PDB file of C-alpha atoms in Angstrom:
ATOM      1  CA  MET I 244       0.597  -4.957 -13.892  1.00 82.00           C
ATOM      2  CA  LYS I 245       3.478  -7.401 -14.420  1.00 90.00           C
ATOM      3  CA  ASN I 246       4.800  -8.029 -10.913  1.00 94.00           C
ATOM      4  CA  ILE I 247       3.852  -7.386  -7.305  1.00 96.00           C
ATOM      5  CA  LEU I 248       6.145  -7.143  -4.274  1.00 94.00           C
ATOM      6  CA  VAL I 249       4.936  -8.255  -0.844  1.00 93.00           C
ATOM      7  CA  PRO I 250       7.388  -7.394   1.978  1.00 89.00           C
ATOM      8  CA  THR I 251       6.421  -9.495   4.990  1.00 88.00           C
ATOM      9  CA  ASP I 252       7.381 -10.117   8.607  1.00 86.00           C
ATOM     10  CA  PHE I 253       4.837 -12.987   8.721  1.00 89.00           C
ATOM     11  CA  SER I 254       2.601 -11.113  11.175  1.00 86.00           C
ATOM     12  CA  GLU I 255      -1.177 -11.461  10.924  1.00 88.00           C
ATOM     13  CA  ASN I 256      -1.622  -8.298   8.859  1.00 86.00           C
ATOM     14  CA  CYS I 257       1.313  -9.148   6.604  1.00 88.00           C
ATOM     15  CA  THR I 258      -0.237 -12.563   6.031  1.00 92.00           C
ATOM     16  CA  LYS I 259      -3.466 -10.824   4.990  1.00 93.00           C
ATOM     17  CA  ALA I 260      -1.373  -8.644   2.679  1.00 92.00           C
ATOM     18  CA  ALA I 261       0.252 -11.748   1.191  1.00 95.00           C
ATOM     19  CA  HIS I 262      -3.129 -13.280   0.413  1.00 96.00           C
ATOM     20  CA  LEU I 263      -4.315  -9.993  -1.103  1.00 97.00           C
ATOM     21  CA  GLY I 264      -1.146  -9.917  -3.199  1.00 97.00           C
ATOM     22  CA  ILE I 265      -1.801 -13.444  -4.444  1.00 97.00           C
ATOM     23  CA  LYS I 266      -5.390 -12.566  -5.378  1.00 96.00           C
ATOM     24  CA  MET I 267      -4.331  -9.391  -7.181  1.00 96.00           C
ATOM     25  CA  ALA I 268      -1.510 -11.186  -8.984  1.00 97.00           C
ATOM     26  CA  LYS I 269      -3.969 -13.825 -10.130  1.00 96.00           C
ATOM     27  CA  LEU I 270      -6.438 -11.185 -11.327  1.00 94.00           C
ATOM     28  CA  TYR I 271      -3.725  -9.366 -13.286  1.00 94.00           C
ATOM     29  CA  LYS I 272      -1.842 -12.548 -14.312  1.00 95.00           C
ATOM     30  CA  ALA I 273       1.207 -10.989 -12.655  1.00 96.00           C
ATOM     31  CA  GLU I 274       4.322 -12.442 -11.050  1.00 96.00           C
ATOM     32  CA  ILE I 275       4.518 -12.173  -7.253  1.00 97.00           C
ATOM     33  CA  HIS I 276       7.611 -11.653  -5.067  1.00 96.00           C
ATOM     34  CA  PHE I 277       7.762 -12.163  -1.299  1.00 96.00           C
ATOM     35  CA  LEU I 278      10.535 -10.350   0.586  1.00 91.00           C
ATOM     36  CA  HIS I 279      11.516 -10.882   4.226  1.00 89.00           C
ATOM     37  CA  LEU I 280      14.019  -8.580   5.939  1.00 84.00           C
ATOM     38  CA  LEU I 281      15.894 -10.307   8.769  1.00 83.00           C
ATOM     39  CA  LYS I 282      18.018  -8.433  11.314  1.00 80.00           C
ATOM     40  CA  THR I 283      21.219 -10.307  12.186  1.00 77.00           C
ATOM     41  CA  PRO I 284      23.849  -9.551  14.872  1.00 69.00           C
ATOM     42  CA  VAL I 285      26.665  -9.534  12.287  1.00 71.00           C
ATOM     43  CA  ASP I 286      27.080  -9.204   8.519  1.00 71.00           C
ATOM     44  CA  TRP I 287      25.601 -12.609   7.829  1.00 66.00           C
ATOM     45  CA  VAL I 288      26.467 -12.916   4.151  1.00 67.00           C
ATOM     46  CA  LYS I 289      30.172 -12.763   5.001  1.00 66.00           C
ATOM     47  CA  LEU I 290      30.070 -15.656   7.481  1.00 68.00           C
ATOM     48  CA  ASP I 291      31.129 -19.185   6.547  1.00 69.00           C
ATOM     49  CA  LYS I 292      29.129 -22.193   7.739  1.00 72.00           C
ATOM     50  CA  LEU I 293      31.444 -22.783  10.700  1.00 73.00           C
ATOM     51  CA  LYS I 294      31.087 -19.239  12.041  1.00 68.00           C
ATOM     52  CA  GLU I 295      27.314 -19.316  11.538  1.00 65.00           C
ATOM     53  CA  LYS I 296      27.153 -21.943  14.307  1.00 72.00           C
ATOM     54  CA  ARG I 297      28.219 -19.277  16.791  1.00 72.00           C
ATOM     55  CA  TYR I 298      24.744 -17.749  16.398  1.00 75.00           C
ATOM     56  CA  PRO I 299      22.294 -20.640  16.920  1.00 76.00           C
ATOM     57  CA  GLU I 300      19.314 -18.334  17.526  1.00 79.00           C
ATOM     58  CA  THR I 301      19.912 -16.512  14.234  1.00 79.00           C
ATOM     59  CA  VAL I 302      20.304 -19.832  12.403  1.00 80.00           C
ATOM     60  CA  LYS I 303      16.966 -20.880  13.880  1.00 88.00           C
ATOM     61  CA  GLN I 304      15.293 -17.625  12.787  1.00 88.00           C
ATOM     62  CA  ILE I 305      16.654 -18.054   9.270  1.00 87.00           C
ATOM     63  CA  GLY I 306      15.282 -21.593   9.105  1.00 90.00           C
ATOM     64  CA  ILE I 307      11.840 -20.408  10.245  1.00 92.00           C
ATOM     65  CA  ALA I 308      11.838 -17.534   7.744  1.00 92.00           C
ATOM     66  CA  LYS I 309      12.828 -19.812   4.863  1.00 94.00           C
ATOM     67  CA  ALA I 310      10.070 -22.255   5.778  1.00 97.00           C
ATOM     68  CA  LYS I 311       7.450 -19.480   5.897  1.00 96.00           C
ATOM     69  CA  LEU I 312       8.624 -18.097   2.560  1.00 97.00           C
ATOM     70  CA  ARG I 313       8.396 -21.580   1.036  1.00 97.00           C
ATOM     71  CA  GLU I 314       4.831 -21.869   2.329  1.00 97.00           C
ATOM     72  CA  LEU I 315       3.853 -18.567   0.706  1.00 97.00           C
ATOM     73  CA  GLU I 316       5.529 -19.719  -2.498  1.00 97.00           C
ATOM     74  CA  ARG I 317       3.598 -22.985  -2.364  1.00 97.00           C
ATOM     75  CA  ILE I 318       0.269 -21.152  -1.967  1.00 97.00           C
ATOM     76  CA  ALA I 319       1.074 -18.791  -4.862  1.00 97.00           C
ATOM     77  CA  GLU I 320       2.182 -21.588  -7.166  1.00 97.00           C
ATOM     78  CA  HIS I 321      -0.942 -23.566  -6.258  1.00 97.00           C
ATOM     79  CA  GLU I 322      -2.870 -20.618  -7.711  1.00 96.00           C
ATOM     80  CA  GLY I 323      -0.878 -20.949 -10.919  1.00 97.00           C
ATOM     81  CA  LEU I 324       1.355 -17.925 -10.269  1.00 97.00           C
ATOM     82  CA  ILE I 325       5.029 -17.405 -10.977  1.00 97.00           C
ATOM     83  CA  CYS I 326       6.519 -16.688  -7.554  1.00 97.00           C
ATOM     84  CA  ARG I 327       9.952 -15.665  -6.252  1.00 96.00           C
ATOM     85  CA  THR I 328      11.023 -15.382  -2.614  1.00 96.00           C
ATOM     86  CA  PHE I 329      13.833 -13.283  -1.142  1.00 92.00           C
ATOM     87  CA  LEU I 330      15.464 -13.365   2.289  1.00 90.00           C
ATOM     88  CA  GLN I 331      17.682 -10.346   3.006  1.00 85.00           C
ATOM     89  CA  TYR I 332      19.922  -9.828   6.031  1.00 81.00           C
ATOM     90  CA  ASP I 333      20.702  -6.644   7.987  1.00 65.00           C
ATOM     91  CA  ALA I 334      18.062  -4.946   5.920  1.00 48.00           C
ATOM     92  CA  GLY I 335      16.757  -1.455   6.468  1.00 48.00           C
ATOM     93  CA  GLN I 336      14.642   1.016   4.566  1.00 49.00           C
ATOM     94  CA  GLY I 337      16.971   1.126   1.580  1.00 51.00           C
ATOM     95  CA  ASP I 338      16.768  -2.569   0.893  1.00 71.00           C
ATOM     96  CA  ILE I 339      13.090  -2.703   0.102  1.00 77.00           C
ATOM     97  CA  LEU I 340      13.331   0.379  -2.102  1.00 77.00           C
ATOM     98  CA  GLU I 341      16.425  -0.911  -3.888  1.00 79.00           C
ATOM     99  CA  HIS I 342      14.850  -4.332  -4.264  1.00 80.00           C
ATOM    100  CA  SER I 343      11.669  -2.884  -5.725  1.00 82.00           C
ATOM    101  CA  GLY I 344      13.619  -0.577  -8.016  1.00 82.00           C
ATOM    102  CA  HIS I 345      15.794  -3.439  -9.267  1.00 85.00           C
ATOM    103  CA  PHE I 346      12.790  -5.573 -10.217  1.00 88.00           C
ATOM    104  CA  HIS I 347      10.649  -2.608 -11.361  1.00 90.00           C
ATOM    105  CA  HIS I 348       7.660  -3.744  -9.326  1.00 91.00           C
ATOM    106  CA  ASP I 349       4.324  -2.365 -10.470  1.00 91.00           C
ATOM    107  CA  PHE I 350       2.828  -2.662  -7.015  1.00 93.00           C
ATOM    108  CA  ILE I 351       3.855  -3.086  -3.368  1.00 91.00           C
ATOM    109  CA  ILE I 352       1.485  -4.634  -0.825  1.00 91.00           C
ATOM    110  CA  THR I 353       2.380  -5.020   2.848  1.00 85.00           C
ATOM    111  CA  GLY I 354       0.792  -5.171   6.269  1.00 83.00           C
ATOM    112  CA  SER I 355       1.034  -2.904   9.285  1.00 78.00           C
ATOM    113  CA  SER I 356      -0.567  -2.795  12.692  1.00 58.00           C
ATOM    114  CA  GLY I 357       0.031   0.945  12.830  1.00 53.00           C
ATOM    115  CA  THR I 358       3.140   2.551  14.285  1.00 47.00           C
ATOM    116  CA  LYS I 359       4.329  -0.789  15.688  1.00 49.00           C
ATOM    117  CA  GLY I 360       3.908  -2.787  12.494  1.00 47.00           C
ATOM    118  CA  VAL I 361       6.229  -3.871   9.717  1.00 49.00           C
ATOM    119  CA  ILE I 362       6.173  -0.458   8.030  1.00 50.00           C
ATOM    120  CA  ARG I 363       7.673   1.110  11.145  1.00 50.00           C
ATOM    121  CA  GLU I 364      10.242  -1.703  11.273  1.00 49.00           C
ATOM    122  CA  ILE I 365      11.219  -1.113   7.661  1.00 48.00           C
ATOM    123  CA  THR I 366      11.255   2.662   7.702  1.00 41.00           C
ATOM    124  CA  GLY I 367      11.953   3.762  11.255  1.00 38.00           C
ATOM    125  CA  SER I 368       9.295   5.799  12.997  1.00 33.00           C
ATOM    126  CA  ASN I 369       7.552   7.353   9.981  1.00 37.00           C
ATOM    127  CA  VAL I 370       5.253   5.296   7.823  1.00 45.00           C
ATOM    128  CA  GLU I 371       5.270   7.884   5.062  1.00 55.00           C
ATOM    129  CA  LYS I 372       8.991   7.526   4.274  1.00 60.00           C
ATOM    130  CA  ILE I 373       8.517   4.408   2.193  1.00 66.00           C
ATOM    131  CA  VAL I 374       5.293   5.806   0.768  1.00 65.00           C
ATOM    132  CA  ARG I 375       7.172   8.884  -0.449  1.00 65.00           C
ATOM    133  CA  LYS I 376      10.181   7.130  -1.902  1.00 72.00           C
ATOM    134  CA  ALA I 377       8.848   3.960  -3.514  1.00 74.00           C
ATOM    135  CA  ASN I 378       8.109   4.433  -7.203  1.00 79.00           C
ATOM    136  CA  ALA I 379       5.283   1.900  -7.237  1.00 86.00           C
ATOM    137  CA  PRO I 380       1.794   2.336  -5.759  1.00 89.00           C
ATOM    138  CA  ILE I 381       1.566   0.881  -2.255  1.00 89.00           C
ATOM    139  CA  ILE I 382      -1.292  -0.795  -0.406  1.00 91.00           C
ATOM    140  CA  VAL I 383      -0.926  -1.063   3.377  1.00 88.00           C
ATOM    141  CA  VAL I 384      -3.196  -3.732   4.873  1.00 88.00           C
ATOM    142  CA  LYS I 385      -4.494  -3.116   8.375  1.00 82.00           C
ATOM    143  CA  GLU I 386      -6.619  -4.816  11.047  1.00 80.00           C
ATOM    144  CA  GLN I 387      -9.859  -5.130   9.096  1.00 83.00           C
ATOM    145  CA  GLU I 388     -10.360  -8.230   6.992  1.00 86.00           C
ATOM    146  CA  VAL I 389      -9.647  -7.472   3.357  1.00 91.00           C
ATOM    147  CA  THR I 390     -12.568  -7.720   0.957  1.00 92.00           C
ATOM    148  CA  PHE I 391     -11.380  -8.662  -2.510  1.00 94.00           C
ATOM    149  CA  PRO I 392     -12.282  -8.125  -5.263  1.00 94.00           C
ATOM    150  CA  PHE I 393     -12.843  -4.582  -4.022  1.00 96.00           C
ATOM    151  CA  LYS I 394     -16.402  -3.368  -4.577  1.00 97.00           C
ATOM    152  CA  ASP I 395     -16.193   0.200  -3.241  1.00 97.00           C
ATOM    153  CA  ILE I 396     -12.998   2.273  -3.526  1.00 97.00           C
ATOM    154  CA  LEU I 397     -12.707   5.683  -1.832  1.00 96.00           C
ATOM    155  CA  PHE I 398     -10.429   8.130  -3.692  1.00 95.00           C
ATOM    156  CA  VAL I 399      -9.638  11.177  -1.536  1.00 91.00           C
ATOM    157  CA  SER I 400      -8.160  14.359  -3.014  1.00 88.00           C
ATOM    158  CA  SER I 401      -8.516  18.126  -3.037  1.00 84.00           C
ATOM    159  CA  PHE I 402      -8.737  17.848  -6.866  1.00 86.00           C
ATOM    160  CA  GLU I 403      -6.996  21.218  -7.043  1.00 80.00           C
ATOM    161  CA  GLU I 404      -4.147  19.835  -9.139  1.00 80.00           C
ATOM    162  CA  ASP I 405      -3.834  17.098 -11.717  1.00 85.00           C
ATOM    163  CA  VAL I 406      -4.171  13.709 -10.019  1.00 88.00           C
ATOM    164  CA  SER I 407      -4.849  11.864 -13.280  1.00 90.00           C
ATOM    165  CA  HIS I 408      -1.884   9.510 -12.897  1.00 88.00           C
ATOM    166  CA  PRO I 409      -2.813   8.290  -9.393  1.00 89.00           C
ATOM    167  CA  PHE I 410      -6.419   8.006 -10.462  1.00 94.00           C
ATOM    168  CA  GLN I 411      -5.433   5.816 -13.423  1.00 93.00           C
ATOM    169  CA  ALA I 412      -3.966   3.300 -10.969  1.00 92.00           C
ATOM    170  CA  VAL I 413      -7.190   3.341  -8.967  1.00 95.00           C
ATOM    171  CA  LEU I 414      -9.252   3.089 -12.137  1.00 95.00           C
ATOM    172  CA  SER I 415      -7.262   0.060 -13.283  1.00 94.00           C
ATOM    173  CA  ILE I 416      -8.086  -1.801 -10.070  1.00 95.00           C
ATOM    174  CA  ALA I 417     -11.715  -0.663 -10.146  1.00 96.00           C
ATOM    175  CA  GLU I 418     -12.174  -1.950 -13.688  1.00 95.00           C
ATOM    176  CA  LYS I 419     -10.582  -5.297 -12.844  1.00 94.00           C
ATOM    177  CA  CYS I 420     -12.765  -5.649  -9.743  1.00 96.00           C
ATOM    178  CA  ASP I 421     -15.909  -4.082 -11.231  1.00 96.00           C
ATOM    179  CA  ALA I 422     -15.815  -1.661  -8.294  1.00 97.00           C
ATOM    180  CA  LYS I 423     -17.506   1.683  -7.745  1.00 97.00           C
ATOM    181  CA  ILE I 424     -15.197   4.667  -7.149  1.00 98.00           C
ATOM    182  CA  HIS I 425     -16.284   7.260  -4.603  1.00 97.00           C
ATOM    183  CA  LEU I 426     -14.477  10.555  -5.171  1.00 96.00           C
ATOM    184  CA  LEU I 427     -14.238  12.564  -1.958  1.00 94.00           C
ATOM    185  CA  ARG I 428     -13.133  16.149  -1.395  1.00 90.00           C
ATOM    186  CA  ILE I 429     -12.956  17.346   2.211  1.00 87.00           C
ATOM    187  CA  ASN I 430     -13.320  21.011   3.096  1.00 82.00           C
ATOM    188  CA  THR I 431     -11.574  21.644   6.407  1.00 73.00           C
ATOM    189  CA  GLU I 432     -11.953  24.640   8.720  1.00 61.00           C
ATOM    190  CA  THR I 433      -9.577  26.658   6.558  1.00 61.00           C
ATOM    191  CA  ASP I 434     -11.541  26.241   3.337  1.00 60.00           C
ATOM    192  CA  PHE I 435     -15.209  25.676   4.218  1.00 60.00           C
ATOM    193  CA  ASN I 436     -17.516  26.524   1.370  1.00 63.00           C
ATOM    194  CA  ASN I 437     -20.856  25.346   0.078  1.00 66.00           C
ATOM    195  CA  ILE I 438     -21.138  21.809  -1.214  1.00 70.00           C
ATOM    196  CA  ASN I 439     -21.875  22.795  -4.816  1.00 70.00           C
ATOM    197  CA  ALA I 440     -18.765  24.974  -4.995  1.00 72.00           C
ATOM    198  CA  GLY I 441     -16.756  22.145  -3.488  1.00 78.00           C
ATOM    199  CA  LEU I 442     -17.977  19.772  -6.195  1.00 87.00           C
ATOM    200  CA  ASN I 443     -16.704  21.959  -9.045  1.00 88.00           C
ATOM    201  CA  PRO I 444     -13.070  20.720  -8.924  1.00 90.00           C
ATOM    202  CA  VAL I 445     -14.342  17.134  -8.830  1.00 92.00           C
ATOM    203  CA  LYS I 446     -16.596  17.695 -11.835  1.00 93.00           C
ATOM    204  CA  GLN I 447     -13.774  19.344 -13.786  1.00 93.00           C
ATOM    205  CA  PHE I 448     -11.471  16.432 -12.960  1.00 94.00           C
ATOM    206  CA  LEU I 449     -14.007  13.871 -14.173  1.00 94.00           C
ATOM    207  CA  GLU I 450     -14.163  15.555 -17.568  1.00 94.00           C
ATOM    208  CA  LYS I 451     -10.855  13.790 -18.251  1.00 95.00           C
ATOM    209  CA  PHE I 452     -12.550  10.428 -17.758  1.00 95.00           C
ATOM    210  CA  PRO I 453     -15.748  10.556 -19.830  1.00 94.00           C
ATOM    211  CA  ALA I 454     -15.983   6.751 -19.995  1.00 94.00           C
ATOM    212  CA  LEU I 455     -16.223   6.423 -16.209  1.00 94.00           C
ATOM    213  CA  LYS I 456     -19.773   5.460 -15.239  1.00 94.00           C
ATOM    214  CA  ASN I 457     -19.634   3.690 -11.879  1.00 96.00           C
ATOM    215  CA  PHE I 458     -18.766   6.518  -9.479  1.00 96.00           C
ATOM    216  CA  SER I 459     -20.066   9.007  -6.937  1.00 96.00           C
ATOM    217  CA  MET I 460     -18.981  12.583  -6.149  1.00 95.00           C
ATOM    218  CA  ASN I 461     -18.822  13.705  -2.529  1.00 93.00           C
ATOM    219  CA  VAL I 462     -17.841  16.807  -0.561  1.00 90.00           C
ATOM    220  CA  HIS I 463     -17.713  16.898   3.247  1.00 86.00           C
ATOM    221  CA  ASN I 464     -17.135  19.846   5.563  1.00 84.00           C
ATOM    222  CA  GLU I 465     -15.110  18.542   8.516  1.00 83.00           C
ATOM    223  CA  SER I 466     -12.544  19.784  11.005  1.00 80.00           C
ATOM    224  CA  SER I 467      -9.877  17.458   9.560  1.00 80.00           C
ATOM    225  CA  VAL I 468      -9.268  15.231   6.556  1.00 82.00           C
ATOM    226  CA  GLU I 469      -9.094  12.114   8.712  1.00 84.00           C
ATOM    227  CA  GLU I 470     -12.415  12.980  10.368  1.00 86.00           C
ATOM    228  CA  GLY I 471     -13.943  13.615   6.954  1.00 88.00           C
ATOM    229  CA  ILE I 472     -12.907  10.162   5.772  1.00 91.00           C
ATOM    230  CA  ASN I 473     -14.291   8.556   8.932  1.00 89.00           C
ATOM    231  CA  THR I 474     -17.599  10.415   8.583  1.00 90.00           C
ATOM    232  CA  PHE I 475     -17.927   9.384   4.934  1.00 92.00           C
ATOM    233  CA  LEU I 476     -17.275   5.729   5.770  1.00 92.00           C
ATOM    234  CA  LYS I 477     -20.061   5.719   8.365  1.00 92.00           C
ATOM    235  CA  TYR I 478     -22.582   6.255   5.574  1.00 91.00           C
ATOM    236  CA  GLN I 479     -20.777   4.614   2.660  1.00 93.00           C
ATOM    237  CA  PRO I 480     -18.601   1.606   3.502  1.00 93.00           C
ATOM    238  CA  ALA I 481     -15.532   1.047   1.343  1.00 95.00           C
ATOM    239  CA  ASP I 482     -13.003  -1.737   0.859  1.00 95.00           C
ATOM    240  CA  LEU I 483     -10.009   0.487   0.026  1.00 95.00           C
ATOM    241  CA  ILE I 484      -8.941   4.085   0.701  1.00 93.00           C
ATOM    242  CA  ALA I 485      -6.765   5.622  -2.032  1.00 92.00           C
ATOM    243  CA  MET I 486      -4.712   8.837  -1.769  1.00 87.00           C
ATOM    244  CA  SER I 487      -2.053  10.523  -3.898  1.00 80.00           C
ATOM    245  CA  THR I 488       1.363  11.821  -2.806  1.00 71.00           C
ATOM    246  CA  HIS I 489       4.070  14.100  -4.182  1.00 60.00           C
ATOM    247  CA  GLY I 490       6.822  11.575  -3.563  1.00 48.00           C
ATOM    248  CA  LYS I 491      10.029  12.943  -2.068  1.00 44.00           C
ATOM    249  CA  THR I 492       8.759  16.513  -2.016  1.00 42.00           C
ATOM    250  CA  GLY I 493       5.944  15.689   0.389  1.00 41.00           C
ATOM    251  CA  PHE I 494       2.238  15.059   0.292  1.00 42.00           C
ATOM    252  CA  LEU I 495      -0.502  16.980  -1.412  1.00 44.00           C
ATOM    253  CA  SER I 496      -1.410  20.153   0.432  1.00 41.00           C
ATOM    254  CA  LEU I 497      -4.502  18.266   1.531  1.00 43.00           C
ATOM    255  CA  PHE I 498      -2.319  15.643   3.196  1.00 49.00           C
ATOM    256  CA  SER I 499       0.254  17.076   5.560  1.00 49.00           C
ATOM    257  CA  LYS I 500       2.833  14.728   7.024  1.00 48.00           C
ATOM    258  CA  SER I 501       0.749  14.131  10.146  1.00 49.00           C
ATOM    259  CA  ILE I 502      -2.506  13.650   8.220  1.00 59.00           C
ATOM    260  CA  ALA I 503      -1.034  11.089   5.848  1.00 57.00           C
ATOM    261  CA  GLU I 504       0.566   9.178   8.680  1.00 59.00           C
ATOM    262  CA  GLY I 505      -2.647   9.404  10.665  1.00 64.00           C
ATOM    263  CA  VAL I 506      -4.857   8.049   7.883  1.00 70.00           C
ATOM    264  CA  THR I 507      -2.473   5.196   7.095  1.00 66.00           C
ATOM    265  CA  ASN I 508      -1.844   4.297  10.725  1.00 67.00           C
ATOM    266  CA  HIS I 509      -5.323   4.751  12.157  1.00 70.00           C
ATOM    267  CA  SER I 510      -7.502   3.370   9.391  1.00 78.00           C
ATOM    268  CA  GLU I 511      -8.495  -0.257   9.783  1.00 83.00           C
ATOM    269  CA  LEU I 512      -9.116  -0.418   6.039  1.00 88.00           C
ATOM    270  CA  PRO I 513      -6.362  -1.035   3.475  1.00 90.00           C
ATOM    271  CA  VAL I 514      -4.832   2.297   2.387  1.00 89.00           C
ATOM    272  CA  MET I 515      -3.364   2.808  -1.084  1.00 90.00           C
ATOM    273  CA  THR I 516      -0.980   5.656  -1.937  1.00 85.00           C
ATOM    274  CA  ILE I 517       0.186   6.605  -5.432  1.00 84.00           C
ATOM    275  CA  HIS I 518       2.719   9.213  -6.520  1.00 75.00           C
ATOM    276  CA  ILE I 519       1.793  12.217  -8.599  1.00 68.00           C
ATOM    277  CA  LYS I 520       4.188  12.210 -11.552  1.00 63.00           C
ATOM    278  CA  LYS I 521       5.544  15.558 -12.624  1.00 53.00           C
TER     279      LYS I 521
END
């Protein structure tokens, strides 16, 4: 991992995401970038200094944003990190994706308070838009305090297709954090079967990772994927939930649009999504 992007609106959860980003960057010896998207009433980059004075409230907001970005930069540099900050105007969904693509970020970490958080602000009404389109793995930080280094990571999949690439990203973090990975398959009402049969795809998947020792295999019969995750977490706490996506073509069959949005929006834990590469 060479560089990490942290888009932020300076809210409480985004601040938690920024601190997680700093800790992860330090662990990986990676560069960290902080990006703030600021809505302006006009095309700000085309204004000269004289015309900027016509918008005193916007000038004030810019000053506040620059100060908060400098503070994040100061904290990162105090930890010995290489840090860059970016303030973009009139930004929408495309800007964060273009920004990340330009710098080839290995990871994106941001905060959201659900459907009213920064992810909604960046992407419109659907949290999964940025999850689908960003090339890098994404961690969305929520209400619960982040425990890092992670000690228990929950990886949820149907394991009915090759999720080796997403799992490699999870494995990388687990190895760095010395964390245990809990692999979870959830049988919903449409595919209930016995637990042993449900474990078979998980066992077959793990054959690709013979060196993995610190893990558990789990199958739950539940009415929904989200309920299955919640039930699992009642008995086995975790610090991070990880899922895989199909990128622009949609989520795994296990994760319909509403399920993916529901897990990411409703979970208080950080949620990580990683693309399946074809």
